[in-house]
XYZ file of C-alpha atoms in Angstrom:
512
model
C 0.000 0.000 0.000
C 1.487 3.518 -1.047
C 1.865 6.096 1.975
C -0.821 9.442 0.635
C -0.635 12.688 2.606
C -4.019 14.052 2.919
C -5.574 17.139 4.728
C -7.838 16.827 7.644
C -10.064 19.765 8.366
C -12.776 20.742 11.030
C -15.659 23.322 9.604
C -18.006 25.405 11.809
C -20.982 27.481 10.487
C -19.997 31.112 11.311
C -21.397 33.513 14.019
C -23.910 34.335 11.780
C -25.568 31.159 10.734
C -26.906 28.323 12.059
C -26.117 24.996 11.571
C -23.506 22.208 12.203
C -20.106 21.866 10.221
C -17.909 19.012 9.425
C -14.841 16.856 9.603
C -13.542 15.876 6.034
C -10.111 14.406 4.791
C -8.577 15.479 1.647
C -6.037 14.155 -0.536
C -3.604 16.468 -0.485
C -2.219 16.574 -4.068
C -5.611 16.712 -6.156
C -7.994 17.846 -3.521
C -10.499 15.206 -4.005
C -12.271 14.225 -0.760
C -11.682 11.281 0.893
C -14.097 11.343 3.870
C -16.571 13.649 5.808
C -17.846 12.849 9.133
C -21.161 15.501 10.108
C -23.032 16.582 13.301
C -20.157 18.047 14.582
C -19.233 22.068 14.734
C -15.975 22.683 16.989
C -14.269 25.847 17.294
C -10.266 27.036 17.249
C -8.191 24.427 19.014
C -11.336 22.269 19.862
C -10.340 19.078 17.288
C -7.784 16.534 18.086
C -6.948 13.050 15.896
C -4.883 10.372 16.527
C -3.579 8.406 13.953
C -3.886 4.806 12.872
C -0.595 3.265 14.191
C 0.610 0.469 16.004
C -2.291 -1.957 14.767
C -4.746 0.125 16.095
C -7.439 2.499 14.641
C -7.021 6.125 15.548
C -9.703 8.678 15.995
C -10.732 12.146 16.458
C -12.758 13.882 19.193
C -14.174 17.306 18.652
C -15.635 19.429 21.165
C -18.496 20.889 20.554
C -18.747 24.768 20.464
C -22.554 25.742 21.754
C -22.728 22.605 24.567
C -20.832 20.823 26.756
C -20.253 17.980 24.292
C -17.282 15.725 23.238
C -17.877 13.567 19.573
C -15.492 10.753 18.572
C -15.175 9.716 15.374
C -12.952 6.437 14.198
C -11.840 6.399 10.886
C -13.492 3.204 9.649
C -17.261 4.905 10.152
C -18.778 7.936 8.565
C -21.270 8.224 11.897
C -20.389 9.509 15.390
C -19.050 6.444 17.544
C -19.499 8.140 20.943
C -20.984 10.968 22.508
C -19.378 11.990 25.552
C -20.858 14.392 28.392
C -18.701 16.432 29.253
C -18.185 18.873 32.816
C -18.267 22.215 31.535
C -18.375 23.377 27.929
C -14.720 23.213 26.721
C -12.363 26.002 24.958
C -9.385 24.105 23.887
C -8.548 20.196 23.683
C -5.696 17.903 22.973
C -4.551 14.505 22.771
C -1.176 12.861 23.093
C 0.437 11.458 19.791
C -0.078 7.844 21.071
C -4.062 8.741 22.020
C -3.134 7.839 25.549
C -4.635 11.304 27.569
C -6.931 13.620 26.963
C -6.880 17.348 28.395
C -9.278 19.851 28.162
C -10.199 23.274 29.065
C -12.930 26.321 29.841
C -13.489 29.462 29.471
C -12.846 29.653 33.281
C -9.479 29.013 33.111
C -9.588 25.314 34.120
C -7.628 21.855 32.720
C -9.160 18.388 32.754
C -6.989 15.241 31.767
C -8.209 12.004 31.095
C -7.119 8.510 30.178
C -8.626 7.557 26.912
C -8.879 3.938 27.319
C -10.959 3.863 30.660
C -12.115 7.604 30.762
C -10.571 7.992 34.476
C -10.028 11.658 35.240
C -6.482 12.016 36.374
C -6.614 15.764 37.717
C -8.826 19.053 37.557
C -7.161 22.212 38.468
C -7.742 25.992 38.253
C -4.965 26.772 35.879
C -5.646 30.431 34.687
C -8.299 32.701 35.924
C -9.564 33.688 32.333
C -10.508 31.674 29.354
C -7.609 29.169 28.345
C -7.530 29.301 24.028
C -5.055 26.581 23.541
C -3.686 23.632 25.213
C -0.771 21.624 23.773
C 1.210 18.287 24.823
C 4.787 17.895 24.043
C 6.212 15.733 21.416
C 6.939 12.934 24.494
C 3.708 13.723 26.473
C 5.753 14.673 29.085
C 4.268 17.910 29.511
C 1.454 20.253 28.767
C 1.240 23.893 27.651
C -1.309 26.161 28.072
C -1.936 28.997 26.624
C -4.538 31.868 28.277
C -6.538 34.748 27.746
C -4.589 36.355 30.576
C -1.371 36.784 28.801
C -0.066 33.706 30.463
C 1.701 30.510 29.439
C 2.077 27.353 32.026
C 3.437 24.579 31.697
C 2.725 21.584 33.458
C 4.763 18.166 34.106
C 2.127 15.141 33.193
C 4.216 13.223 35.765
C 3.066 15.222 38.900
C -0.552 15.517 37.823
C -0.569 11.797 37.849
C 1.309 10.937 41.343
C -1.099 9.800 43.820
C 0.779 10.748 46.410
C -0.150 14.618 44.923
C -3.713 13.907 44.614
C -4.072 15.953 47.161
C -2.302 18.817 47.176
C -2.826 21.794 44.204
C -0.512 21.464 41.450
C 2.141 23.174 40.395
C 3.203 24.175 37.010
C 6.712 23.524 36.081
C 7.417 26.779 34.608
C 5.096 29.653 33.781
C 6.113 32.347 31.193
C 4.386 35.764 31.172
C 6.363 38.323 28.887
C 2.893 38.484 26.381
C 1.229 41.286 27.179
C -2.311 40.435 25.389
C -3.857 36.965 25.051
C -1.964 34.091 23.845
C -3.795 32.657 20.625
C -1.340 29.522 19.407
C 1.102 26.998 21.014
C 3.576 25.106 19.047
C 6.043 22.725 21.070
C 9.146 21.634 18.754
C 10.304 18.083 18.334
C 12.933 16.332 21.280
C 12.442 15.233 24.670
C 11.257 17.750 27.507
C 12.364 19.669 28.504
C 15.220 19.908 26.061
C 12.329 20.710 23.321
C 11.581 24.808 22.178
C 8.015 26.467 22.134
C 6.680 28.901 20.310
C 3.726 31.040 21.315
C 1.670 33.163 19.628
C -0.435 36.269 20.475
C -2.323 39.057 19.715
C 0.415 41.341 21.067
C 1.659 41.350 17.775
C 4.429 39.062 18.662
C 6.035 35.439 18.518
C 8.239 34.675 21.099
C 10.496 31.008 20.969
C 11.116 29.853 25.257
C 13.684 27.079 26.717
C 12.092 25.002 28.686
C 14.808 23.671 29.808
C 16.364 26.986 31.245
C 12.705 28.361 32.119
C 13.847 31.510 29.392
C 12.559 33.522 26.650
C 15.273 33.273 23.999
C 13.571 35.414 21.302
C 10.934 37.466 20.167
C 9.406 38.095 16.746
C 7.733 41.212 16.457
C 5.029 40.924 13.234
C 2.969 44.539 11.704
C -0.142 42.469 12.289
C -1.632 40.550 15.919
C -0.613 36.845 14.613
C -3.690 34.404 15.390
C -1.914 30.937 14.428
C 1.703 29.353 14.156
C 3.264 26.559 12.877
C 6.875 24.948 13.020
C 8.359 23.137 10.236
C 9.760 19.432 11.403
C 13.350 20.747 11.429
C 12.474 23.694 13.125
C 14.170 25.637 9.808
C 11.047 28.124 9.739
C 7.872 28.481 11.271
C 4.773 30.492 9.444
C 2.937 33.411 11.838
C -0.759 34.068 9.941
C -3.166 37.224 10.989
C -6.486 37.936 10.426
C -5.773 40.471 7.815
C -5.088 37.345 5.285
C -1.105 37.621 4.894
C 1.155 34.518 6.102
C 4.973 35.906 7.094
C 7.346 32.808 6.587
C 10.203 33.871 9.587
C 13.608 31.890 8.376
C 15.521 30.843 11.737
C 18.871 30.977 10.542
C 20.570 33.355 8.330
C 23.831 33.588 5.811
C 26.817 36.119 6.405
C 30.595 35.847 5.767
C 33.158 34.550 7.614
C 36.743 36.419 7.759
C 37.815 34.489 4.751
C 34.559 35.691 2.823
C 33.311 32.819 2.696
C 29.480 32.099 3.404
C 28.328 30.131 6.371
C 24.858 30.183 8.074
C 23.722 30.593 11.770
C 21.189 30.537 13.711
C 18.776 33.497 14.382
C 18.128 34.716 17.895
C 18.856 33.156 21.449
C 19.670 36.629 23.325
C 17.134 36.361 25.629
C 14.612 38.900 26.541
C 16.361 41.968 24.675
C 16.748 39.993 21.461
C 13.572 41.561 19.431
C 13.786 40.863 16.002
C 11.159 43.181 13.982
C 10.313 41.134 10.993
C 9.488 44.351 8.648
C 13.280 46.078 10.105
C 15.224 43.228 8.968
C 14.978 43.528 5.192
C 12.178 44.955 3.424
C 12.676 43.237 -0.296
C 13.213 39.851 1.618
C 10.223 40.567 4.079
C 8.236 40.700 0.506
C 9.103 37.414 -0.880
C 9.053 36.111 2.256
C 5.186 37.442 2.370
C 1.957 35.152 1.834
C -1.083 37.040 1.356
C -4.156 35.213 1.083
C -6.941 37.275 1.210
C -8.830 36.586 3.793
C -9.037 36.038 7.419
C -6.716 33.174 8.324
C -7.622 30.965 10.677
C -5.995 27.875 10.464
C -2.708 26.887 9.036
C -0.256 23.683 9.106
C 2.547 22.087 6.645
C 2.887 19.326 4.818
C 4.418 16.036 6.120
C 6.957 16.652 3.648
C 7.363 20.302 4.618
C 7.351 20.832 0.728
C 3.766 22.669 1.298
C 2.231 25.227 3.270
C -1.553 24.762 3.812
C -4.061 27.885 4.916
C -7.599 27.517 5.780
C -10.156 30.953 5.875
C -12.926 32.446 7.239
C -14.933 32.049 4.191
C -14.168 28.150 3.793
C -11.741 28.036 1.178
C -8.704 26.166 1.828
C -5.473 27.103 0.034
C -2.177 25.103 -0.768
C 1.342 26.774 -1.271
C 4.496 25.691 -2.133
C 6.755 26.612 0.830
C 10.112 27.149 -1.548
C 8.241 29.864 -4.142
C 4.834 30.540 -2.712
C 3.157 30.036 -5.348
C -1.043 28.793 -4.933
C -0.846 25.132 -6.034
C -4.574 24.659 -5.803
C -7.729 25.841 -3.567
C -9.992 23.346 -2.205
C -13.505 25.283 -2.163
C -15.746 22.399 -0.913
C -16.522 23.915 2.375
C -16.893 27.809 1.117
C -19.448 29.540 3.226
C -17.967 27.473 6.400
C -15.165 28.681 8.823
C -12.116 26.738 8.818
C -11.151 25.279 12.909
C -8.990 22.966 12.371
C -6.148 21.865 9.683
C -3.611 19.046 9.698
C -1.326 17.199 7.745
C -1.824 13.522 8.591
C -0.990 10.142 6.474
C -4.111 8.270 4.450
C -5.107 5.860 6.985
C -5.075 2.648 5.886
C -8.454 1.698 7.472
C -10.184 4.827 6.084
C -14.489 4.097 5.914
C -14.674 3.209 2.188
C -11.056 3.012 1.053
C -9.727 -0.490 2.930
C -6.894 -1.369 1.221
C -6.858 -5.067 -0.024
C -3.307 -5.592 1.429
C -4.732 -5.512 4.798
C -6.219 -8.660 4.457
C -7.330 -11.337 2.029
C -11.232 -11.017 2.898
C -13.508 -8.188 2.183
C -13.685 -4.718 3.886
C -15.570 -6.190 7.186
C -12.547 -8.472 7.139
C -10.238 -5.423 7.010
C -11.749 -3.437 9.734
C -11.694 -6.402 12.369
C -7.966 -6.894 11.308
C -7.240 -3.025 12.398
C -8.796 -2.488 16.095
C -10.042 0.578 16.991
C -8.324 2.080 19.907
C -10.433 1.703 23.457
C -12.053 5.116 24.030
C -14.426 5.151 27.335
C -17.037 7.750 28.352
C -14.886 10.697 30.437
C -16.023 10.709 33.905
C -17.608 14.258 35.363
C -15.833 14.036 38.858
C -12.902 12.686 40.041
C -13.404 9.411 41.544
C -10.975 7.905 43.521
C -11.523 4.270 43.720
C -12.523 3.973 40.532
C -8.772 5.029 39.473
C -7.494 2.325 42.248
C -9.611 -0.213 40.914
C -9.671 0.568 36.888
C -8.015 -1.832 34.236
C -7.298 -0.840 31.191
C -7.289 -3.301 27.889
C -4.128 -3.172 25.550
C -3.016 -4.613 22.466
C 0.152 -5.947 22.471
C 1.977 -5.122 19.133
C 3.143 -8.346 17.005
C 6.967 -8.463 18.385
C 9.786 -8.116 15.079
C 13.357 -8.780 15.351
C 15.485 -5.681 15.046
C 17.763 -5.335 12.322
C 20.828 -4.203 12.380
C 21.577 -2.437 9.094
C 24.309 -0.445 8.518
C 22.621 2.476 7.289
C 19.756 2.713 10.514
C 19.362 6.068 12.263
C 18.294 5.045 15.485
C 15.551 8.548 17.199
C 17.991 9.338 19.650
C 20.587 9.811 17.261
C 18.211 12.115 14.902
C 17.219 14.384 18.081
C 20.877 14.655 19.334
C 22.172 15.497 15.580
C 18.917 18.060 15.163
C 19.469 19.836 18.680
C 23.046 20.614 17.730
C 22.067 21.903 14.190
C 19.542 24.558 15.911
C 21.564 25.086 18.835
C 22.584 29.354 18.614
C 26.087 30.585 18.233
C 25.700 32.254 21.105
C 24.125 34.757 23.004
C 24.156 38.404 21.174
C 26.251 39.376 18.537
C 29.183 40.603 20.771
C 29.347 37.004 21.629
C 28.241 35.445 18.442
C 31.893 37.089 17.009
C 33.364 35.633 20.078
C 32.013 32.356 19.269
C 32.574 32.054 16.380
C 36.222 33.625 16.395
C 37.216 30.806 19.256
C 35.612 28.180 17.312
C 37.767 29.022 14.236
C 40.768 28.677 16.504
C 39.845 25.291 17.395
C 39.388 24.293 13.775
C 42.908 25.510 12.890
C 44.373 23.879 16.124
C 42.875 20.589 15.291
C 44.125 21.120 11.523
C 47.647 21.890 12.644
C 47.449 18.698 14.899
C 45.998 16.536 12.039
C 48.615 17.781 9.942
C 51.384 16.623 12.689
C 49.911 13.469 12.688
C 50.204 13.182 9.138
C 53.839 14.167 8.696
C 54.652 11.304 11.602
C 52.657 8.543 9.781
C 54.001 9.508 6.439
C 57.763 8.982 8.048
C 56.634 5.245 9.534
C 55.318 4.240 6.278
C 58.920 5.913 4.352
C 60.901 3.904 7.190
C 58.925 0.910 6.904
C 59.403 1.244 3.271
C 63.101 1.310 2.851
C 63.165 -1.493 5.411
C 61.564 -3.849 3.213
C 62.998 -2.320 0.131
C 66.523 -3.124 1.845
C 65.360 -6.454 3.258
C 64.076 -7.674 -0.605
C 67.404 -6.741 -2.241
C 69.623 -8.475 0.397
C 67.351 -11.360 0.072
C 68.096 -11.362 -3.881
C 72.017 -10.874 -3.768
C 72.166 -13.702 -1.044
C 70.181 -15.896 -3.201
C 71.926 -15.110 -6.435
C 75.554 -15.625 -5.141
C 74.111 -19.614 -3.803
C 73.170 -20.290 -7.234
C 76.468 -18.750 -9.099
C 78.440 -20.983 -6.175
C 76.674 -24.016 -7.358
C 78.029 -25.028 -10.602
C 81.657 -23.951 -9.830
C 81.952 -26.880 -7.259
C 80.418 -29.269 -10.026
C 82.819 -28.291 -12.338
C 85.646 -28.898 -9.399
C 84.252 -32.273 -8.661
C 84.605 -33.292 -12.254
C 88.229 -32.254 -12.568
C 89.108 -34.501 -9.448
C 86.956 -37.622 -11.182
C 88.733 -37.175 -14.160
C 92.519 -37.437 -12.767
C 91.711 -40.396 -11.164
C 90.471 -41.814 -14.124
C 93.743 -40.898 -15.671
C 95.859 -42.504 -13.081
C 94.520 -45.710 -12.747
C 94.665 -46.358 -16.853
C 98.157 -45.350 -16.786
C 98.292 -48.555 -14.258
């Protein structure tokens, strides 16, 4: 079965009009539609999908915009599998890569998480005290960001809020950071472990700032002309893409070419100098600012790149869903199915392979029914209300154990821990400032030429071995050949000798 990127999308009727919107999946390089799933109408940062892996079906949950509401959808159905009650009407949602918790949160300011599988609620907390607009997990689920109508990030470890031994007590947030000055509209946590990971956050302060978690520090900010309303981070954390509501998309490059002292060009990383490193995207370079400019149209509401990171894709206010090339800009196509709709939700996910009306026959010899029992859907329970503590002592949760393969040890394997360790020194800054990015950079040439001058002494001493080892054996063979050459010219002289003696004797005896 061939691996096809395709688009997944969340619609909502807008303030205006009545009605309920929809979930659909796209193919991403024709725009034909692959699946729509109804009855659903979920606002900004109210849709979360998990994706077929493992030998499990994923799923998608959307909270529900007018009512207290949760809908799950599985990809093998075209009808809502569950409707789940929920404790308050929720703002923001999100669900761990491997669909393991669930967290929510109000326009009060508090978080929810769940366990997917049995619907336990782990912990309930006041996190904010106004309306939380995003929530995000890290790429490890290790921790959760949230970001609040108050200005406010937190973030919060996912290991304490499930302790039992700090069931009791109010939790803590591992870190909060509060340099926005006006609500925080869009998260973004970059790829690695936490807290060695980076975040960016969004708001309508008109900036973008990029935090350590790791060091609990802002290490830039990104001031835009416009209040940005969404974010998103290429893979490699090259780029990211700030969008407005006035319709333009500014593509911000995080690294940068100059000239070293021997004129030659080298890149480096943009920012890390803390809280007085403001880089004003229009200041920097007007003509590049240009090209580097995406302007749409309309409102923006909802943008993510492809799996690939070869395309960007922007959703509107009005519906219409629009796909650039990230290297020229230029509009490869417009998907206009949903016009008259306001776009929630976008992603870039892989076809999955048990999608409701495209089973692929390579899943199993039988027909689709066949297919669909081969692929489990993942266990998703009804979320509990309260927090309930012997049902957590006494819950069980069913799991599937993957079918176990023997590793193989190829030659040419790049093991994750290797890819995160190579990509953290790539995007690692210079250093701190441009007093010390010279300084840097100046000690790291001397280290270069150090280790060059050493490399060359090493080279000088094993090119005299191999000359001595050379004329050793060179001298060695030739003695060899003159020994063996004076044997063999000995040889035939004492023949000769021993045939003069025969001979007189011969002589003698007939002169007898």
């Amino acid at each position: 079965m061939h691996l096809n990127e395709a688009i997944l999308c969340a619609t909502a009727p807008p303030a205006s009009a009545s009605g309920s919107g929809t979930l659909s999946l796209h193919d991403i390089q024709t725009g034909t539609s692959l699946a729509s799933w109804k009855q659903t109408s979920s606002g900004s940062h109210c849709t979360a999908a998990v994706h077929t892996r493992d030998g499990q079906g994923g799923f998608m949950l959307a909270a529900q915009q007018d009512k207290s509401i949760l809908n799950v959808y599985t990809y093998q159905k075209d009808q809502l599998a569950l409707k789940i009650v929920l404790p308050e009407k929720l703002s923001a949602i999100t669900v761990d890569r491997r669909g393991k918790y669930c967290a929510g949160a109000t326009a009060q300011g508090r978080i929810f998480l769940w366990e997917v599988a049995s619907g336990i609620m782990y912990n309930s907390w006041d996190a904010h005290y106004r309306q939380i607009n995003v929530l995000r997990f890290t790429q490890d689920a290790a921790a959760l960001v949230a970001g609040s109508e108050d200005s406010g990030v937190s973030v919060w470890s996912i290991a304490r809020l499930l302790d039992d031994a700090l069931q009791t007590e109010l939790p803590t947030p591992y870190c909060t950071f509060t340099d926005h000055t006006l609500p925080v509209t869009d998260i973004v946590c970059g790829v690695g472990l936490f807290p060695t990971c980076r975040i960016l956050t969004a708001s309508t302060d008109h900036t973008v700032k990029l935090w350590d978690p790791a060091s609990k520090t802002l290490l830039t900010t990104f001031y835009f002309p416009q209040p940005i309303t969404s974010v998103v981070w290429d893979l490699s954390e090259r780029l990211f893409f700030a969008a407005s509501a006035d319709g333009s998309i500014h593509q911000v490059n995080l690294f940068r070419q100059r000239e070293d002292k021997f004129s030659r060009a080298a890149m480096e990383a943009v920012g890390g100098g803390g809280v007085s490193d403001v880089i004003r995207i229009n200041d920097v370079d007007t003509t590049a600012t240009k090209k580097r400019l995406i302007s749409v149209g309309d409102a923006v509401t909802a943008i993510a790149i492809s799996m690939t990171s070869s395309m960007l894709i922007a959703g509107t206010a009005t519906g219409l869903i629009h796909v650039y090339d990230i290297a020229s800009h230029q509009l490869l196509r417009t998907l206009s199915s949903h016009k008259g709709m306001v776009i929630t939700h976008l992603s870039s996910i892989l076809r999955p392979p048990d999608l409701v009306g495209h089973i692929s026959l390579s899943l199993h010899a039988g027909g689709a029914s066949d297919a669909k029992d081969n692929i489990p859907v993942q266990p998703i329970a009804a979320f509990q209300r309260i927090r309930d503590a012997k049902a957590r002592e006494a819950h069980e949760v069913s799991l599937i154990l993957r079918p176990f393969k023997p590793p193989t040890n190829a030659p040419h394997s790049y093991g994750g821990k290797e890819l995160i360790r190579d990509h953290a020194y790539f995007v690692k800054p210079s250093a701190v400032g441009p007093e010390a990015t010279g300084v840097s950079l100046q000690s790291r040439v001397s280290e270069l030429e150090d280790e060059v001058a050493r490399l060359r002494e090493q080279l000088g001493k094993a090119k005299g071995i191999n000359d001595v080892m050379w004329e050793t054996v060179v001298q060695r063979l030739v003695a060899e050949g003159k020994e063996s050459q004076r044997q063999d010219n000995d040889t035939p002289m004492e023949e000769d000798n021993g045939e003069q003696v025969e001979g007189g004797r011969r002589r003698k005896r007939n002169r007898t």
